[in-house]
Amino acid sequence: MTGKDSGVQRLGRECCGRIKVLLLMLAVLVLSPRAATAQSARSYLLKPAAVFDGANAPHSGWAVLVKGERIVAAGPLGEVGIPSGTEIIDLPGLTLLPGLIDLHTHLLLHPYNEALWDDQVLKEPFTVRVARAVAAARSTLMAGFTTLRDLGTEGAGYADVGLKQAIDQGVVPGPRLVVVTRAIVATGSYGPKGFDPGRARSDRQGRRLDQSLRRLPLGTERRGATHLFAVRIKRDRRGGPQQRPARRRPRHPS
């Protein structure tokens, strides 16, 4: 590796670090309702080398005024009214641009070259998937995306709603989320072929599930069992769910 290559890589790491600091700062200033509530009266003036508004070439000498959780002004430094008590944040050598929006994401999934879709949906623990989603939300924000439309949890139920609430409450960092929870698809057109984790393949599997529910200790309900299992346990106390008699196949004369 040449000295020039080493210098380029060092400069790249330095720029990436400064950009991450800038994005994290903007996340705290703009995207955290908790921080905005506590500091609603505070103003910040961001002074980068240039501002890109998405319509024209980057504007040199522009500044961005942030008050609470709102960007209230952007334009030439001399034309932006600066309230008294505003904190000036100099960002030399950096270009500031509006937050990006991704209209099709799945935070509850990770790249298929790491794990196949089937393995993620059917084998990975739910808590691991949620933890990955929290990390993905943070890294997506640090990449400059401030709004995501997340189109389905892919077997994780309503976990995207909880993630959105955690971000909105300032518990974890992340972009604004528009969530849809469960996707609606035609039967058999999506997912593992010939297998539905929520449906037994035969009556025998249903009977096995019934027996497993009967063996559940009654204390499970008090230890935080899901509502579905709690209901089934209560029904078992009354003698178990009603079972339909098995249908007999009609005999045809030979």
PDB file of C-alpha atoms in Angstrom:
ATOM      1  CA  MET A   1       0.000   0.000   0.000  1.00  0.00           C
ATOM      2  CA  THR A   2       1.458   3.359  -1.008  1.00  0.00           C
ATOM      3  CA  GLY A   3       1.593   6.446   1.182  1.00  0.00           C
ATOM      4  CA  LYS A   4      -0.902   8.124  -1.152  1.00  0.00           C
ATOM      5  CA  ASP A   5      -3.402   5.291  -0.774  1.00  0.00           C
ATOM      6  CA  SER A   6      -2.965   5.372   2.979  1.00  0.00           C
ATOM      7  CA  GLY A   7      -3.599   9.120   3.022  1.00  0.00           C
ATOM      8  CA  VAL A   8      -6.747   8.766   0.915  1.00  0.00           C
ATOM      9  CA  GLN A   9      -8.099   6.062   3.173  1.00  0.00           C
ATOM     10  CA  ARG A  10      -7.286   8.113   6.270  1.00  0.00           C
ATOM     11  CA  LEU A  11      -9.077  11.125   4.763  1.00  0.00           C
ATOM     12  CA  GLY A  12     -12.069   8.935   3.900  1.00  0.00           C
ATOM     13  CA  ARG A  13     -12.285   7.603   7.451  1.00  0.00           C
ATOM     14  CA  GLU A  14     -12.014  11.130   8.831  1.00  0.00           C
ATOM     15  CA  CYS A  15     -14.793  12.419   6.547  1.00  0.00           C
ATOM     16  CA  CYS A  16     -17.020   9.445   7.394  1.00  0.00           C
ATOM     17  CA  GLY A  17     -16.478  10.107  11.061  1.00  0.00           C
ATOM     18  CA  ARG A  18     -17.388  13.773  10.711  1.00  0.00           C
ATOM     19  CA  ILE A  19     -20.480  12.938   8.663  1.00  0.00           C
ATOM     20  CA  LYS A  20     -21.594  10.419  11.288  1.00  0.00           C
ATOM     21  CA  VAL A  21     -21.158  13.010  14.022  1.00  0.00           C
ATOM     22  CA  LEU A  22     -23.181  15.507  11.970  1.00  0.00           C
ATOM     23  CA  LEU A  23     -25.989  13.033  11.296  1.00  0.00           C
ATOM     24  CA  LEU A  24     -26.093  11.955  14.925  1.00  0.00           C
ATOM     25  CA  MET A  25     -26.260  15.596  15.973  1.00  0.00           C
ATOM     26  CA  LEU A  26     -29.129  16.223  13.544  1.00  0.00           C
ATOM     27  CA  ALA A  27     -30.885  13.124  14.868  1.00  0.00           C
ATOM     28  CA  VAL A  28     -30.712  14.530  18.383  1.00  0.00           C
ATOM     29  CA  LEU A  29     -31.735  18.028  17.323  1.00  0.00           C
ATOM     30  CA  VAL A  30     -34.446  17.214  14.813  1.00  0.00           C
ATOM     31  CA  LEU A  31     -35.708  13.663  15.169  1.00  0.00           C
ATOM     32  CA  SER A  32     -35.992  13.083  18.906  1.00  0.00           C
ATOM     33  CA  PRO A  33     -39.342  14.268  20.280  1.00  0.00           C
ATOM     34  CA  ARG A  34     -38.040  13.793  23.814  1.00  0.00           C
ATOM     35  CA  ALA A  35     -35.099  16.100  23.174  1.00  0.00           C
ATOM     36  CA  ALA A  36     -37.321  18.530  21.312  1.00  0.00           C
ATOM     37  CA  THR A  37     -39.728  18.717  24.242  1.00  0.00           C
ATOM     38  CA  ALA A  38     -36.946  19.382  26.701  1.00  0.00           C
ATOM     39  CA  GLN A  39     -35.215  21.940  24.477  1.00  0.00           C
ATOM     40  CA  SER A  40     -38.106  23.375  22.467  1.00  0.00           C
ATOM     41  CA  ALA A  41     -36.854  26.946  22.945  1.00  0.00           C
ATOM     42  CA  ARG A  42     -33.272  26.286  21.870  1.00  0.00           C
ATOM     43  CA  SER A  43     -32.047  27.269  18.427  1.00  0.00           C
ATOM     44  CA  TYR A  44     -29.054  26.043  16.451  1.00  0.00           C
ATOM     45  CA  LEU A  45     -27.462  27.568  13.367  1.00  0.00           C
ATOM     46  CA  LEU A  46     -25.653  25.047  11.193  1.00  0.00           C
ATOM     47  CA  LYS A  47     -22.902  26.566   9.041  1.00  0.00           C
ATOM     48  CA  PRO A  48     -21.624  23.975   6.528  1.00  0.00           C
ATOM     49  CA  ALA A  49     -19.417  24.647   3.520  1.00  0.00           C
ATOM     50  CA  ALA A  50     -22.481  24.228   1.283  1.00  0.00           C
ATOM     51  CA  VAL A  51     -26.179  23.348   1.421  1.00  0.00           C
ATOM     52  CA  PHE A  52     -27.832  21.120  -1.196  1.00  0.00           C
ATOM     53  CA  ASP A  53     -31.595  21.677  -1.442  1.00  0.00           C
ATOM     54  CA  GLY A  54     -32.283  18.987  -4.056  1.00  0.00           C
ATOM     55  CA  ALA A  55     -33.310  21.493  -6.726  1.00  0.00           C
ATOM     56  CA  ASN A  56     -30.116  23.220  -7.783  1.00  0.00           C
ATOM     57  CA  ALA A  57     -26.380  22.929  -7.390  1.00  0.00           C
ATOM     58  CA  PRO A  58     -25.043  23.089  -3.814  1.00  0.00           C
ATOM     59  CA  HIS A  59     -25.194  26.611  -2.371  1.00  0.00           C
ATOM     60  CA  SER A  60     -21.997  27.916  -0.831  1.00  0.00           C
ATOM     61  CA  GLY A  61     -22.304  30.300   2.081  1.00  0.00           C
ATOM     62  CA  TRP A  62     -25.745  29.053   3.132  1.00  0.00           C
ATOM     63  CA  ALA A  63     -26.806  28.251   6.683  1.00  0.00           C
ATOM     64  CA  VAL A  64     -29.631  26.230   8.241  1.00  0.00           C
ATOM     65  CA  LEU A  65     -31.526  27.368  11.331  1.00  0.00           C
ATOM     66  CA  VAL A  66     -33.039  24.665  13.546  1.00  0.00           C
ATOM     67  CA  LYS A  67     -35.432  25.494  16.370  1.00  0.00           C
ATOM     68  CA  GLY A  68     -36.639  22.684  18.580  1.00  0.00           C
ATOM     69  CA  GLU A  69     -37.485  19.856  16.205  1.00  0.00           C
ATOM     70  CA  ARG A  70     -38.075  22.052  13.155  1.00  0.00           C
ATOM     71  CA  ILE A  71     -35.865  23.430  10.402  1.00  0.00           C
ATOM     72  CA  VAL A  72     -37.220  26.971  10.290  1.00  0.00           C
ATOM     73  CA  ALA A  73     -34.913  28.622   7.748  1.00  0.00           C
ATOM     74  CA  ALA A  74     -32.297  27.855   5.111  1.00  0.00           C
ATOM     75  CA  GLY A  75     -30.560  30.353   2.885  1.00  0.00           C
ATOM     76  CA  PRO A  76     -27.624  32.751   2.578  1.00  0.00           C
ATOM     77  CA  LEU A  77     -26.067  33.345   5.976  1.00  0.00           C
ATOM     78  CA  GLY A  78     -26.723  37.088   5.865  1.00  0.00           C
ATOM     79  CA  GLU A  79     -30.437  36.559   5.169  1.00  0.00           C
ATOM     80  CA  VAL A  80     -31.179  34.071   7.951  1.00  0.00           C
ATOM     81  CA  GLY A  81     -32.525  35.763  11.054  1.00  0.00           C
ATOM     82  CA  ILE A  82     -30.628  34.443  14.057  1.00  0.00           C
ATOM     83  CA  PRO A  83     -32.545  34.565  17.375  1.00  0.00           C
ATOM     84  CA  SER A  84     -30.649  35.618  20.471  1.00  0.00           C
ATOM     85  CA  GLY A  85     -29.098  32.710  22.315  1.00  0.00           C
ATOM     86  CA  THR A  86     -28.728  30.607  19.167  1.00  0.00           C
ATOM     87  CA  GLU A  87     -25.839  28.154  19.286  1.00  0.00           C
ATOM     88  CA  ILE A  88     -23.598  28.419  16.215  1.00  0.00           C
ATOM     89  CA  ILE A  89     -22.284  25.088  14.916  1.00  0.00           C
ATOM     90  CA  ASP A  90     -19.545  25.382  12.296  1.00  0.00           C
ATOM     91  CA  LEU A  91     -19.267  22.479   9.838  1.00  0.00           C
ATOM     92  CA  PRO A  92     -16.276  23.310   7.631  1.00  0.00           C
ATOM     93  CA  GLY A  93     -15.740  21.134   4.578  1.00  0.00           C
ATOM     94  CA  LEU A  94     -19.172  19.484   4.813  1.00  0.00           C
ATOM     95  CA  THR A  95     -22.241  19.672   2.570  1.00  0.00           C
ATOM     96  CA  LEU A  96     -25.613  19.611   4.301  1.00  0.00           C
ATOM     97  CA  LEU A  97     -28.621  18.129   2.500  1.00  0.00           C
ATOM     98  CA  PRO A  98     -32.237  17.295   3.422  1.00  0.00           C
ATOM     99  CA  GLY A  99     -32.948  13.934   4.995  1.00  0.00           C
ATOM    100  CA  LEU A 100     -33.500  11.112   2.511  1.00  0.00           C
ATOM    101  CA  ILE A 101     -36.719   9.049   2.318  1.00  0.00           C
ATOM    102  CA  ASP A 102     -36.888   5.329   1.488  1.00  0.00           C
ATOM    103  CA  LEU A 103     -40.374   4.174   0.454  1.00  0.00           C
ATOM    104  CA  HIS A 104     -39.746   0.410   0.580  1.00  0.00           C
ATOM    105  CA  THR A 105     -37.877  -1.092   3.510  1.00  0.00           C
ATOM    106  CA  HIS A 106     -38.067  -4.171   5.749  1.00  0.00           C
ATOM    107  CA  LEU A 107     -36.250  -3.384   8.986  1.00  0.00           C
ATOM    108  CA  LEU A 108     -37.192  -6.791  10.397  1.00  0.00           C
ATOM    109  CA  LEU A 109     -35.124  -8.502   7.673  1.00  0.00           C
ATOM    110  CA  HIS A 110     -31.404  -8.461   6.983  1.00  0.00           C
ATOM    111  CA  PRO A 111     -29.508  -9.230   3.739  1.00  0.00           C
ATOM    112  CA  TYR A 112     -30.201 -12.620   2.178  1.00  0.00           C
ATOM    113  CA  ASN A 113     -26.484 -13.255   1.712  1.00  0.00           C
ATOM    114  CA  GLU A 114     -26.330 -13.431   5.527  1.00  0.00           C
ATOM    115  CA  ALA A 115     -29.364 -15.689   5.986  1.00  0.00           C
ATOM    116  CA  LEU A 116     -32.067 -16.923   3.638  1.00  0.00           C
ATOM    117  CA  TRP A 117     -35.562 -15.474   3.908  1.00  0.00           C
ATOM    118  CA  ASP A 118     -36.939 -18.841   5.069  1.00  0.00           C
ATOM    119  CA  ASP A 119     -34.343 -19.090   7.840  1.00  0.00           C
ATOM    120  CA  GLN A 120     -34.963 -15.549   9.040  1.00  0.00           C
ATOM    121  CA  VAL A 121     -38.737 -15.892   9.169  1.00  0.00           C
ATOM    122  CA  LEU A 122     -38.991 -19.481  10.435  1.00  0.00           C
ATOM    123  CA  LYS A 123     -35.862 -20.057  12.523  1.00  0.00           C
ATOM    124  CA  GLU A 124     -34.483 -16.802  13.927  1.00  0.00           C
ATOM    125  CA  PRO A 125     -35.777 -15.936  17.419  1.00  0.00           C
ATOM    126  CA  PHE A 126     -38.244 -13.075  17.478  1.00  0.00           C
ATOM    127  CA  THR A 127     -36.126 -11.124  19.964  1.00  0.00           C
ATOM    128  CA  VAL A 128     -33.075 -11.402  17.711  1.00  0.00           C
ATOM    129  CA  ARG A 129     -35.082 -10.026  14.790  1.00  0.00           C
ATOM    130  CA  VAL A 130     -36.268  -7.083  16.881  1.00  0.00           C
ATOM    131  CA  ALA A 131     -32.716  -6.387  18.079  1.00  0.00           C
ATOM    132  CA  ARG A 132     -31.508  -6.418  14.479  1.00  0.00           C
ATOM    133  CA  ALA A 133     -34.311  -4.009  13.535  1.00  0.00           C
ATOM    134  CA  VAL A 134     -33.235  -1.578  16.254  1.00  0.00           C
ATOM    135  CA  ALA A 135     -29.660  -1.679  14.954  1.00  0.00           C
ATOM    136  CA  ALA A 136     -30.866  -1.297  11.355  1.00  0.00           C
ATOM    137  CA  ALA A 137     -32.975   1.728  12.273  1.00  0.00           C
ATOM    138  CA  ARG A 138     -29.982   3.452  13.830  1.00  0.00           C
ATOM    139  CA  SER A 139     -27.594   2.660  10.962  1.00  0.00           C
ATOM    140  CA  THR A 140     -30.208   3.798   8.419  1.00  0.00           C
ATOM    141  CA  LEU A 141     -30.556   7.118  10.221  1.00  0.00           C
ATOM    142  CA  MET A 142     -26.772   7.501  10.329  1.00  0.00           C
ATOM    143  CA  ALA A 143     -26.732   6.942   6.555  1.00  0.00           C
ATOM    144  CA  GLY A 144     -28.890  10.049   6.111  1.00  0.00           C
ATOM    145  CA  PHE A 145     -32.397   8.559   5.849  1.00  0.00           C
ATOM    146  CA  THR A 146     -34.808  10.435   8.104  1.00  0.00           C
ATOM    147  CA  THR A 147     -38.076   8.760   6.981  1.00  0.00           C
ATOM    148  CA  LEU A 148     -38.814   5.138   6.057  1.00  0.00           C
ATOM    149  CA  ARG A 149     -41.949   3.413   4.808  1.00  0.00           C
ATOM    150  CA  ASP A 150     -41.551  -0.116   6.164  1.00  0.00           C
ATOM    151  CA  LEU A 151     -43.675  -2.514   4.118  1.00  0.00           C
ATOM    152  CA  GLY A 152     -44.277  -5.507   6.338  1.00  0.00           C
ATOM    153  CA  THR A 153     -42.594  -7.311   9.206  1.00  0.00           C
ATOM    154  CA  GLU A 154     -42.306 -10.632   7.330  1.00  0.00           C
ATOM    155  CA  GLY A 155     -43.594 -12.881  10.087  1.00  0.00           C
ATOM    156  CA  ALA A 156     -42.752 -10.614  13.037  1.00  0.00           C
ATOM    157  CA  GLY A 157     -46.343  -9.559  13.700  1.00  0.00           C
ATOM    158  CA  TYR A 158     -46.663  -5.984  14.921  1.00  0.00           C
ATOM    159  CA  ALA A 159     -43.037  -5.508  15.964  1.00  0.00           C
ATOM    160  CA  ASP A 160     -42.729  -2.543  13.597  1.00  0.00           C
ATOM    161  CA  VAL A 161     -45.376  -0.689  15.617  1.00  0.00           C
ATOM    162  CA  GLY A 162     -43.352  -1.150  18.799  1.00  0.00           C
ATOM    163  CA  LEU A 163     -40.181  -0.023  17.036  1.00  0.00           C
ATOM    164  CA  LYS A 164     -41.932   3.093  15.765  1.00  0.00           C
ATOM    165  CA  GLN A 165     -43.174   3.886  19.268  1.00  0.00           C
ATOM    166  CA  ALA A 166     -39.692   3.420  20.741  1.00  0.00           C
ATOM    167  CA  ILE A 167     -38.229   5.822  18.170  1.00  0.00           C
ATOM    168  CA  ASP A 168     -41.023   8.373  18.636  1.00  0.00           C
ATOM    169  CA  GLN A 169     -40.528   8.273  22.411  1.00  0.00           C
ATOM    170  CA  GLY A 170     -36.769   8.747  22.112  1.00  0.00           C
ATOM    171  CA  VAL A 171     -35.946   5.322  23.568  1.00  0.00           C
ATOM    172  CA  VAL A 172     -33.804   4.343  20.562  1.00  0.00           C
ATOM    173  CA  PRO A 173     -32.477   6.438  17.654  1.00  0.00           C
ATOM    174  CA  GLY A 174     -34.032   5.966  14.257  1.00  0.00           C
ATOM    175  CA  PRO A 175     -35.845   7.635  11.368  1.00  0.00           C
ATOM    176  CA  ARG A 176     -39.523   8.486  11.278  1.00  0.00           C
ATOM    177  CA  LEU A 177     -41.415   5.303  10.410  1.00  0.00           C
ATOM    178  CA  VAL A 178     -44.557   4.666   8.396  1.00  0.00           C
ATOM    179  CA  VAL A 179     -45.443   1.049   9.190  1.00  0.00           C
ATOM    180  CA  VAL A 180     -47.942  -1.408   7.701  1.00  0.00           C
ATOM    181  CA  THR A 181     -47.421  -4.435  10.031  1.00  0.00           C
ATOM    182  CA  ARG A 182     -48.654  -7.501   8.123  1.00  0.00           C
ATOM    183  CA  ALA A 183     -48.610  -7.668   4.353  1.00  0.00           C
ATOM    184  CA  ILE A 184     -51.635  -8.942   2.424  1.00  0.00           C
ATOM    185  CA  VAL A 185     -50.765 -11.489  -0.264  1.00  0.00           C
ATOM    186  CA  ALA A 186     -52.533 -14.198  -2.225  1.00  0.00           C
ATOM    187  CA  THR A 187     -52.489 -17.670  -0.684  1.00  0.00           C
ATOM    188  CA  GLY A 188     -49.504 -19.668  -1.865  1.00  0.00           C
ATOM    189  CA  SER A 189     -47.937 -16.781  -3.787  1.00  0.00           C
ATOM    190  CA  TYR A 190     -45.341 -15.787  -1.214  1.00  0.00           C
ATOM    191  CA  GLY A 191     -43.104 -17.386   1.345  1.00  0.00           C
ATOM    192  CA  PRO A 192     -41.917 -20.974   1.789  1.00  0.00           C
ATOM    193  CA  LYS A 193     -43.770 -23.298  -0.568  1.00  0.00           C
ATOM    194  CA  GLY A 194     -45.897 -25.967   1.045  1.00  0.00           C
ATOM    195  CA  PHE A 195     -45.401 -24.736   4.598  1.00  0.00           C
ATOM    196  CA  ASP A 196     -47.382 -22.366   6.757  1.00  0.00           C
ATOM    197  CA  PRO A 197     -46.005 -21.958  10.308  1.00  0.00           C
ATOM    198  CA  GLY A 198     -49.469 -20.991  11.542  1.00  0.00           C
ATOM    199  CA  ARG A 199     -51.403 -23.928  10.096  1.00  0.00           C
ATOM    200  CA  ALA A 200     -51.096 -27.643  10.760  1.00  0.00           C
ATOM    201  CA  ARG A 201     -50.515 -29.897   7.772  1.00  0.00           C
ATOM    202  CA  SER A 202     -52.847 -32.557   9.116  1.00  0.00           C
ATOM    203  CA  ASP A 203     -55.371 -33.264  11.861  1.00  0.00           C
ATOM    204  CA  ARG A 204     -52.688 -35.296  13.613  1.00  0.00           C
ATOM    205  CA  GLN A 205     -50.545 -32.187  14.080  1.00  0.00           C
ATOM    206  CA  GLY A 206     -53.567 -30.377  15.461  1.00  0.00           C
ATOM    207  CA  ARG A 207     -54.112 -33.152  18.025  1.00  0.00           C
ATOM    208  CA  ARG A 208     -50.449 -32.999  19.015  1.00  0.00           C
ATOM    209  CA  LEU A 209     -50.766 -29.262  19.587  1.00  0.00           C
ATOM    210  CA  ASP A 210     -53.855 -29.893  21.715  1.00  0.00           C
ATOM    211  CA  GLN A 211     -51.923 -32.362  23.865  1.00  0.00           C
ATOM    212  CA  SER A 212     -49.017 -29.936  24.224  1.00  0.00           C
ATOM    213  CA  LEU A 213     -51.372 -27.234  25.431  1.00  0.00           C
ATOM    214  CA  ARG A 214     -52.833 -29.609  28.015  1.00  0.00           C
ATOM    215  CA  ARG A 215     -49.349 -30.256  29.397  1.00  0.00           C
ATOM    216  CA  LEU A 216     -48.580 -26.559  29.859  1.00  0.00           C
ATOM    217  CA  PRO A 217     -48.227 -25.746  33.571  1.00  0.00           C
ATOM    218  CA  LEU A 218     -50.960 -23.512  34.879  1.00  0.00           C
ATOM    219  CA  GLY A 219     -48.312 -21.141  36.202  1.00  0.00           C
ATOM    220  CA  THR A 220     -47.332 -20.264  32.630  1.00  0.00           C
ATOM    221  CA  GLU A 221     -50.215 -17.829  32.448  1.00  0.00           C
ATOM    222  CA  ARG A 222     -48.906 -15.934  35.465  1.00  0.00           C
ATOM    223  CA  ARG A 223     -45.389 -15.877  33.993  1.00  0.00           C
ATOM    224  CA  GLY A 224     -46.419 -13.827  30.988  1.00  0.00           C
ATOM    225  CA  ALA A 225     -47.916 -16.300  28.543  1.00  0.00           C
ATOM    226  CA  THR A 226     -49.502 -14.781  25.473  1.00  0.00           C
ATOM    227  CA  HIS A 227     -53.204 -14.073  25.458  1.00  0.00           C
ATOM    228  CA  LEU A 228     -53.852 -16.916  23.043  1.00  0.00           C
ATOM    229  CA  PHE A 229     -52.237 -19.476  25.287  1.00  0.00           C
ATOM    230  CA  ALA A 230     -53.889 -18.006  28.388  1.00  0.00           C
ATOM    231  CA  VAL A 231     -57.296 -18.429  26.763  1.00  0.00           C
ATOM    232  CA  ARG A 232     -56.518 -22.012  25.805  1.00  0.00           C
ATOM    233  CA  ILE A 233     -55.306 -22.804  29.323  1.00  0.00           C
ATOM    234  CA  LYS A 234     -58.553 -21.485  30.769  1.00  0.00           C
ATOM    235  CA  ARG A 235     -60.515 -23.631  28.347  1.00  0.00           C
ATOM    236  CA  ASP A 236     -58.455 -26.655  29.349  1.00  0.00           C
ATOM    237  CA  ARG A 237     -59.434 -26.075  32.973  1.00  0.00           C
ATOM    238  CA  ARG A 238     -63.041 -26.564  31.953  1.00  0.00           C
ATOM    239  CA  GLY A 239     -62.283 -29.846  30.285  1.00  0.00           C
ATOM    240  CA  GLY A 240     -60.445 -28.774  27.158  1.00  0.00           C
ATOM    241  CA  PRO A 241     -61.603 -27.512  23.797  1.00  0.00           C
ATOM    242  CA  GLN A 242     -64.419 -29.323  22.115  1.00  0.00           C
ATOM    243  CA  GLN A 243     -63.247 -31.721  19.449  1.00  0.00           C
ATOM    244  CA  ARG A 244     -65.322 -32.657  16.470  1.00  0.00           C
ATOM    245  CA  PRO A 245     -65.733 -36.377  15.851  1.00  0.00           C
ATOM    246  CA  ALA A 246     -63.587 -37.702  13.057  1.00  0.00           C
ATOM    247  CA  ARG A 247     -65.365 -38.010   9.751  1.00  0.00           C
ATOM    248  CA  ARG A 248     -65.642 -41.496   8.349  1.00  0.00           C
ATOM    249  CA  ARG A 249     -65.060 -42.018   4.704  1.00  0.00           C
ATOM    250  CA  PRO A 250     -68.089 -43.559   2.961  1.00  0.00           C
ATOM    251  CA  ARG A 251     -67.600 -47.105   1.863  1.00  0.00           C
ATOM    252  CA  HIS A 252     -68.272 -47.817  -1.763  1.00  0.00           C
ATOM    253  CA  PRO A 253     -69.472 -51.253  -2.768  1.00  0.00           C
ATOM    254  CA  SER A 254     -66.825 -53.164  -4.609  1.00  0.00           C
TER     255      SER A 254
END
